[in-house]
PDB file of C-alpha atoms in Angstrom:
ATOM      1  CA  MET A  14      19.041 -10.338 116.205  1.00  0.00           C
ATOM      2  CA  PRO A  15      16.224  -7.845 115.509  1.00  0.00           C
ATOM      3  CA  VAL A  16      15.051  -5.784 118.451  1.00  0.00           C
ATOM      4  CA  THR A  17      11.411  -6.181 119.389  1.00  0.00           C
ATOM      5  CA  PRO A  18       9.639  -2.912 120.189  1.00  0.00           C
ATOM      6  CA  LEU A  19       8.293  -2.717 123.732  1.00  0.00           C
ATOM      7  CA  LEU A  20       5.365  -0.605 124.795  1.00  0.00           C
ATOM      8  CA  LEU A  21       5.445   0.123 128.512  1.00  0.00           C
ATOM      9  CA  ALA A  22       2.270   0.670 130.481  1.00  0.00           C
ATOM     10  CA  THR A  23       1.913   1.551 134.168  1.00  0.00           C
ATOM     11  CA  ARG A  24       1.331  -1.984 135.470  1.00  0.00           C
ATOM     12  CA  ASN A  25       1.737  -4.254 132.480  1.00  0.00           C
ATOM     13  CA  THR A  26       4.168  -4.625 129.630  1.00  0.00           C
ATOM     14  CA  ILE A  27       3.061  -5.463 126.145  1.00  0.00           C
ATOM     15  CA  SER A  28       5.757  -6.945 123.931  1.00  0.00           C
ATOM     16  CA  ILE A  29       4.781  -6.646 120.289  1.00  0.00           C
ATOM     17  CA  SER A  30       6.653  -8.562 117.646  1.00  0.00           C
ATOM     18  CA  SER A  31       5.860  -6.934 114.328  1.00  0.00           C
ATOM     19  CA  HIS A  32       8.509  -8.965 112.566  1.00  0.00           C
ATOM     20  CA  LEU A  33       9.950 -12.419 112.936  1.00  0.00           C
ATOM     21  CA  VAL A  34      12.134 -12.614 116.003  1.00  0.00           C
ATOM     22  CA  HIS A  35      14.485 -15.456 115.264  1.00  0.00           C
ATOM     23  CA  ILE A  36      16.807 -16.454 118.046  1.00  0.00           C
ATOM     24  CA  SER A  37      19.170 -19.286 117.307  1.00  0.00           C
ATOM     25  CA  LEU A  38      18.458 -22.390 119.354  1.00  0.00           C
ATOM     26  CA  SER A  39      22.070 -22.316 120.490  1.00  0.00           C
ATOM     27  CA  GLN A  40      21.590 -18.881 122.058  1.00  0.00           C
ATOM     28  CA  ILE A  41      20.857 -19.150 125.766  1.00  0.00           C
ATOM     29  CA  LEU A  42      19.411 -16.249 127.709  1.00  0.00           C
ATOM     30  CA  PRO A  43      20.416 -16.489 131.360  1.00  0.00           C
ATOM     31  CA  LEU A  44      17.507 -15.754 133.665  1.00  0.00           C
ATOM     32  CA  PHE A  45      17.570 -15.087 137.387  1.00  0.00           C
ATOM     33  CA  LEU A  46      15.947 -18.371 138.436  1.00  0.00           C
ATOM     34  CA  PHE A  47      16.774 -20.706 135.578  1.00  0.00           C
ATOM     35  CA  ASN A  48      18.308 -20.930 132.151  1.00  0.00           C
ATOM     36  CA  CYS A  49      15.763 -21.124 129.380  1.00  0.00           C
ATOM     37  CA  ARG A  50      16.526 -21.824 125.746  1.00  0.00           C
ATOM     38  CA  PHE A  51      14.452 -19.583 123.490  1.00  0.00           C
ATOM     39  CA  GLY A  52      13.812 -20.849 119.979  1.00  0.00           C
ATOM     40  CA  LEU A  53      11.978 -19.685 116.911  1.00  0.00           C
ATOM     41  CA  ILE A  54       9.826 -16.739 117.885  1.00  0.00           C
ATOM     42  CA  TRP A  55      10.254 -16.187 121.581  1.00  0.00           C
ATOM     43  CA  ASP A  56      11.145 -12.901 123.096  1.00  0.00           C
ATOM     44  CA  LYS A  57      12.312 -11.930 126.564  1.00  0.00           C
ATOM     45  CA  GLY A  58       8.797 -10.552 127.122  1.00  0.00           C
ATOM     46  CA  LEU A  59       7.747 -14.031 128.225  1.00  0.00           C
ATOM     47  CA  VAL A  60      10.107 -13.772 131.185  1.00  0.00           C
ATOM     48  CA  ASN A  61       8.183 -10.799 132.593  1.00  0.00           C
ATOM     49  CA  PRO A  62       5.109 -12.294 134.315  1.00  0.00           C
ATOM     50  CA  ASN A  63       3.143  -9.094 133.632  1.00  0.00           C
ATOM     51  CA  ALA A  64       3.870  -9.057 129.901  1.00  0.00           C
ATOM     52  CA  ILE A  65       1.399  -9.895 127.182  1.00  0.00           C
ATOM     53  CA  ASN A  66       3.201 -11.031 124.037  1.00  0.00           C
ATOM     54  CA  LEU A  67       1.748 -10.483 120.573  1.00  0.00           C
ATOM     55  CA  VAL A  68       3.171 -12.103 117.448  1.00  0.00           C
ATOM     56  CA  GLY A  69       2.177  -9.706 114.680  1.00  0.00           C
ATOM     57  CA  SER A  70       0.857 -10.183 111.184  1.00  0.00           C
ATOM     58  CA  GLY A  71       4.287  -9.734 109.600  1.00  0.00           C
ATOM     59  CA  CYS A  72       5.539 -12.924 111.205  1.00  0.00           C
ATOM     60  CA  VAL A  73       5.623 -16.484 109.951  1.00  0.00           C
ATOM     61  CA  VAL A  74       5.004 -19.319 112.381  1.00  0.00           C
ATOM     62  CA  HIS A  75       5.382 -23.093 112.340  1.00  0.00           C
ATOM     63  CA  VAL A  76       2.412 -24.062 114.517  1.00  0.00           C
ATOM     64  CA  PRO A  77       3.773 -27.450 115.711  1.00  0.00           C
ATOM     65  CA  SER A  78       6.976 -25.714 116.875  1.00  0.00           C
ATOM     66  CA  PHE A  79       4.899 -22.949 118.496  1.00  0.00           C
ATOM     67  CA  PHE A  80       3.133 -25.472 120.716  1.00  0.00           C
ATOM     68  CA  GLU A  81       6.295 -27.506 121.306  1.00  0.00           C
ATOM     69  CA  GLU A  82       8.085 -24.398 122.574  1.00  0.00           C
ATOM     70  CA  LEU A  83       5.130 -23.414 124.758  1.00  0.00           C
ATOM     71  CA  GLU A  84       5.224 -26.865 126.372  1.00  0.00           C
ATOM     72  CA  ASN A  85       9.006 -26.670 126.804  1.00  0.00           C
ATOM     73  CA  LEU A  86       8.801 -23.257 128.482  1.00  0.00           C
ATOM     74  CA  GLN A  87       5.950 -24.372 130.735  1.00  0.00           C
ATOM     75  CA  SER A  88       7.899 -27.477 131.759  1.00  0.00           C
ATOM     76  CA  LYS A  89      10.678 -25.166 132.938  1.00  0.00           C
ATOM     77  CA  GLY A  90       8.258 -23.208 135.120  1.00  0.00           C
ATOM     78  CA  LEU A  91       7.546 -20.273 132.806  1.00  0.00           C
ATOM     79  CA  ASP A  92       3.817 -19.547 132.771  1.00  0.00           C
ATOM     80  CA  THR A  93       2.723 -18.849 129.190  1.00  0.00           C
ATOM     81  CA  GLN A  94      -1.028 -19.305 129.706  1.00  0.00           C
ATOM     82  CA  GLU A  95      -2.924 -16.357 128.217  1.00  0.00           C
ATOM     83  CA  ARG A  96       0.374 -14.504 127.759  1.00  0.00           C
ATOM     84  CA  ILE A  97       1.314 -15.092 124.123  1.00  0.00           C
ATOM     85  CA  PHE A  98      -1.006 -14.479 121.212  1.00  0.00           C
ATOM     86  CA  LEU A  99      -0.759 -14.791 117.443  1.00  0.00           C
ATOM     87  CA  SER A 100      -2.314 -12.487 114.916  1.00  0.00           C
ATOM     88  CA  ASP A 101      -4.687 -14.504 112.757  1.00  0.00           C
ATOM     89  CA  ARG A 102      -2.876 -12.896 109.828  1.00  0.00           C
ATOM     90  CA  CYS A 103       0.504 -14.575 110.517  1.00  0.00           C
ATOM     91  CA  HIS A 104       1.619 -16.753 107.642  1.00  0.00           C
ATOM     92  CA  LEU A 105       2.011 -20.458 108.339  1.00  0.00           C
ATOM     93  CA  VAL A 106       5.269 -22.352 107.884  1.00  0.00           C
ATOM     94  CA  PHE A 107       4.622 -25.943 106.819  1.00  0.00           C
ATOM     95  CA  ASP A 108       6.957 -28.917 106.657  1.00  0.00           C
ATOM     96  CA  VAL A 109       6.841 -28.565 102.867  1.00  0.00           C
ATOM     97  CA  HIS A 110       8.478 -25.137 103.262  1.00  0.00           C
ATOM     98  CA  GLN A 111      11.242 -26.757 105.307  1.00  0.00           C
ATOM     99  CA  ILE A 112      11.766 -29.450 102.671  1.00  0.00           C
ATOM    100  CA  CYS A 113      11.919 -26.813  99.923  1.00  0.00           C
ATOM    101  CA  ASP A 114      14.387 -24.803 102.009  1.00  0.00           C
ATOM    102  CA  GLY A 115      16.741 -27.792 101.921  1.00  0.00           C
ATOM    103  CA  LEU A 116      16.091 -28.452  98.214  1.00  0.00           C
ATOM    104  CA  LYS A 117      16.906 -24.841  97.363  1.00  0.00           C
ATOM    105  CA  GLU A 118      20.132 -25.083  99.359  1.00  0.00           C
ATOM    106  CA  THR A 119      21.099 -28.270  97.499  1.00  0.00           C
ATOM    107  CA  GLU A 120      20.226 -26.612  94.187  1.00  0.00           C
ATOM    108  CA  LEU A 121      22.634 -23.760  94.951  1.00  0.00           C
ATOM    109  CA  GLY A 122      25.496 -26.218  95.455  1.00  0.00           C
ATOM    110  CA  GLY A 123      28.733 -24.434  96.350  1.00  0.00           C
ATOM    111  CA  LYS A 124      26.951 -21.074  96.442  1.00  0.00           C
ATOM    112  CA  SER A 125      24.600 -22.074  99.245  1.00  0.00           C
ATOM    113  CA  ILE A 126      23.463 -19.409 101.690  1.00  0.00           C
ATOM    114  CA  GLY A 127      23.656 -21.544 104.829  1.00  0.00           C
ATOM    115  CA  THR A 128      19.960 -21.734 105.630  1.00  0.00           C
ATOM    116  CA  THR A 129      18.673 -23.162 108.908  1.00  0.00           C
ATOM    117  CA  LYS A 130      16.203 -25.224 106.840  1.00  0.00           C
ATOM    118  CA  LYS A 131      13.317 -24.110 109.040  1.00  0.00           C
ATOM    119  CA  GLY A 132      11.301 -22.968 106.016  1.00  0.00           C
ATOM    120  CA  ILE A 133      11.350 -19.268 106.834  1.00  0.00           C
ATOM    121  CA  GLY A 134      12.635 -18.101 103.435  1.00  0.00           C
ATOM    122  CA  PRO A 135      10.215 -20.225 101.390  1.00  0.00           C
ATOM    123  CA  THR A 136       7.327 -19.088 103.597  1.00  0.00           C
ATOM    124  CA  TYR A 137       8.167 -15.435 103.031  1.00  0.00           C
ATOM    125  CA  SER A 138       8.445 -16.232  99.304  1.00  0.00           C
ATOM    126  CA  SER A 139       4.935 -17.722  99.428  1.00  0.00           C
ATOM    127  CA  LYS A 140       3.775 -14.642 101.307  1.00  0.00           C
ATOM    128  CA  ALA A 141       5.345 -12.280  98.762  1.00  0.00           C
ATOM    129  CA  SER A 142       3.831 -14.193  95.829  1.00  0.00           C
ATOM    130  CA  ARG A 143       0.426 -14.095  97.554  1.00  0.00           C
ATOM    131  CA  SER A 144       0.180 -17.864  97.626  1.00  0.00           C
ATOM    132  CA  GLY A 145       0.852 -18.105 101.367  1.00  0.00           C
ATOM    133  CA  ILE A 146      -1.582 -19.445 103.920  1.00  0.00           C
ATOM    134  CA  ARG A 147      -2.458 -17.445 107.011  1.00  0.00           C
ATOM    135  CA  VAL A 148      -3.602 -18.646 110.424  1.00  0.00           C
ATOM    136  CA  HIS A 149      -7.202 -17.523 109.787  1.00  0.00           C
ATOM    137  CA  HIS A 150      -7.425 -19.904 106.829  1.00  0.00           C
ATOM    138  CA  LEU A 151      -7.367 -22.789 109.329  1.00  0.00           C
ATOM    139  CA  PHE A 152     -10.920 -21.900 110.362  1.00  0.00           C
ATOM    140  CA  ASP A 153     -12.409 -22.336 106.900  1.00  0.00           C
ATOM    141  CA  TRP A 154     -11.303 -25.911 106.357  1.00  0.00           C
ATOM    142  CA  GLU A 155     -12.363 -26.206 102.698  1.00  0.00           C
ATOM    143  CA  GLU A 156     -10.470 -23.015 101.835  1.00  0.00           C
ATOM    144  CA  PHE A 157      -7.457 -24.128 103.884  1.00  0.00           C
ATOM    145  CA  GLU A 158      -7.298 -27.541 102.239  1.00  0.00           C
ATOM    146  CA  HIS A 159      -7.670 -26.038  98.752  1.00  0.00           C
ATOM    147  CA  ARG A 160      -4.883 -23.510  99.395  1.00  0.00           C
ATOM    148  CA  PHE A 161      -2.647 -26.088 101.026  1.00  0.00           C
ATOM    149  CA  ARG A 162      -2.966 -28.619  98.211  1.00  0.00           C
ATOM    150  CA  GLY A 163      -2.292 -25.812  95.717  1.00  0.00           C
ATOM    151  CA  LEU A 164       0.809 -24.740  97.648  1.00  0.00           C
ATOM    152  CA  VAL A 165       2.207 -28.278  97.670  1.00  0.00           C
ATOM    153  CA  ALA A 166       1.415 -28.724  93.954  1.00  0.00           C
ATOM    154  CA  SER A 167       3.280 -25.505  93.137  1.00  0.00           C
ATOM    155  CA  ARG A 168       6.292 -26.667  95.152  1.00  0.00           C
ATOM    156  CA  HIS A 169       6.275 -29.979  93.251  1.00  0.00           C
ATOM    157  CA  LYS A 170       6.236 -28.031  89.967  1.00  0.00           C
ATOM    158  CA  ARG A 171       9.168 -25.941  91.137  1.00  0.00           C
ATOM    159  CA  TYR A 172      11.339 -28.623  92.769  1.00  0.00           C
ATOM    160  CA  GLY A 173      10.159 -31.809  91.072  1.00  0.00           C
ATOM    161  CA  ASP A 174       8.881 -34.863  92.859  1.00  0.00           C
ATOM    162  CA  PHE A 175       9.840 -35.154  96.531  1.00  0.00           C
ATOM    163  CA  GLU A 176       8.400 -37.233  99.336  1.00  0.00           C
ATOM    164  CA  TYR A 177       5.727 -35.411 101.315  1.00  0.00           C
ATOM    165  CA  ASP A 178       2.538 -36.767 102.893  1.00  0.00           C
ATOM    166  CA  VAL A 179      -0.086 -34.095 102.200  1.00  0.00           C
ATOM    167  CA  ASP A 180      -2.897 -36.001 103.922  1.00  0.00           C
ATOM    168  CA  ALA A 181      -0.860 -36.511 107.114  1.00  0.00           C
ATOM    169  CA  GLU A 182      -0.030 -32.795 107.242  1.00  0.00           C
ATOM    170  CA  LEU A 183      -3.686 -31.906 106.712  1.00  0.00           C
ATOM    171  CA  ALA A 184      -4.712 -34.264 109.526  1.00  0.00           C
ATOM    172  CA  ARG A 185      -2.118 -32.692 111.841  1.00  0.00           C
ATOM    173  CA  TYR A 186      -3.341 -29.170 111.078  1.00  0.00           C
ATOM    174  CA  LYS A 187      -6.967 -30.206 111.552  1.00  0.00           C
ATOM    175  CA  VAL A 188      -6.088 -31.012 115.188  1.00  0.00           C
ATOM    176  CA  LEU A 189      -3.855 -27.952 115.600  1.00  0.00           C
ATOM    177  CA  SER A 190      -6.569 -25.643 114.255  1.00  0.00           C
ATOM    178  CA  GLU A 191      -8.641 -26.362 117.357  1.00  0.00           C
ATOM    179  CA  SER A 192      -5.703 -25.916 119.744  1.00  0.00           C
ATOM    180  CA  ILE A 193      -4.585 -22.594 118.313  1.00  0.00           C
ATOM    181  CA  ARG A 194      -7.873 -20.747 118.856  1.00  0.00           C
ATOM    182  CA  CYS A 195      -6.991 -19.797 122.447  1.00  0.00           C
ATOM    183  CA  ASN A 196      -3.725 -18.193 121.254  1.00  0.00           C
ATOM    184  CA  LEU A 197      -5.287 -15.878 118.665  1.00  0.00           C
ATOM    185  CA  THR A 198      -5.746 -12.141 118.761  1.00  0.00           C
ATOM    186  CA  GLU A 199      -8.665 -10.394 117.192  1.00  0.00           C
ATOM    187  CA  LYS A 200      -8.122  -8.908 113.761  1.00  0.00           C
ATOM    188  CA  GLY A 201      -6.702  -5.451 114.062  1.00  0.00           C
ATOM    189  CA  ILE A 202      -4.813  -5.902 117.327  1.00  0.00           C
ATOM    190  CA  CYS A 203      -1.570  -6.717 115.508  1.00  0.00           C
TER     191      CYS A 203
END
């Protein structure tokens, strides 16, 4: 597991994740008051009530899972309000990335790499090829939709025809784009 750099201040701690922190869902971090299962991008910085957590621009994030994990942590008594922020330059993981992750694994046959099928590899591939979509694209809906449809079309060219509801995913991200605003950092912070 990669180590997240910590910057210590006199009264507050800022935990900065400049890379994807991926903790297996099966890994349990024992806490003093309760056990909490940390998933895709969470760091122990959330346990410290004085910590502000920043997910940096080098990370990829699946927004539905981001909110699902926030709700899960809050239901266990961990206050995450105004304590975790995303750079608007994080790349977005979509369900199509997860599907392609599985298709790539199937394509490899006996030489598979044992992916988690969470779409992380395909998202970084999109990022590296400069066809990825960042969080800030959500706020220019025409641009977002154009990029998203292009991304899905390129995945269909690469992997052939597979079942994927583009319009349903767009509708889901239209709603999520409004919810994510309160979890964003200003450009330049991360």
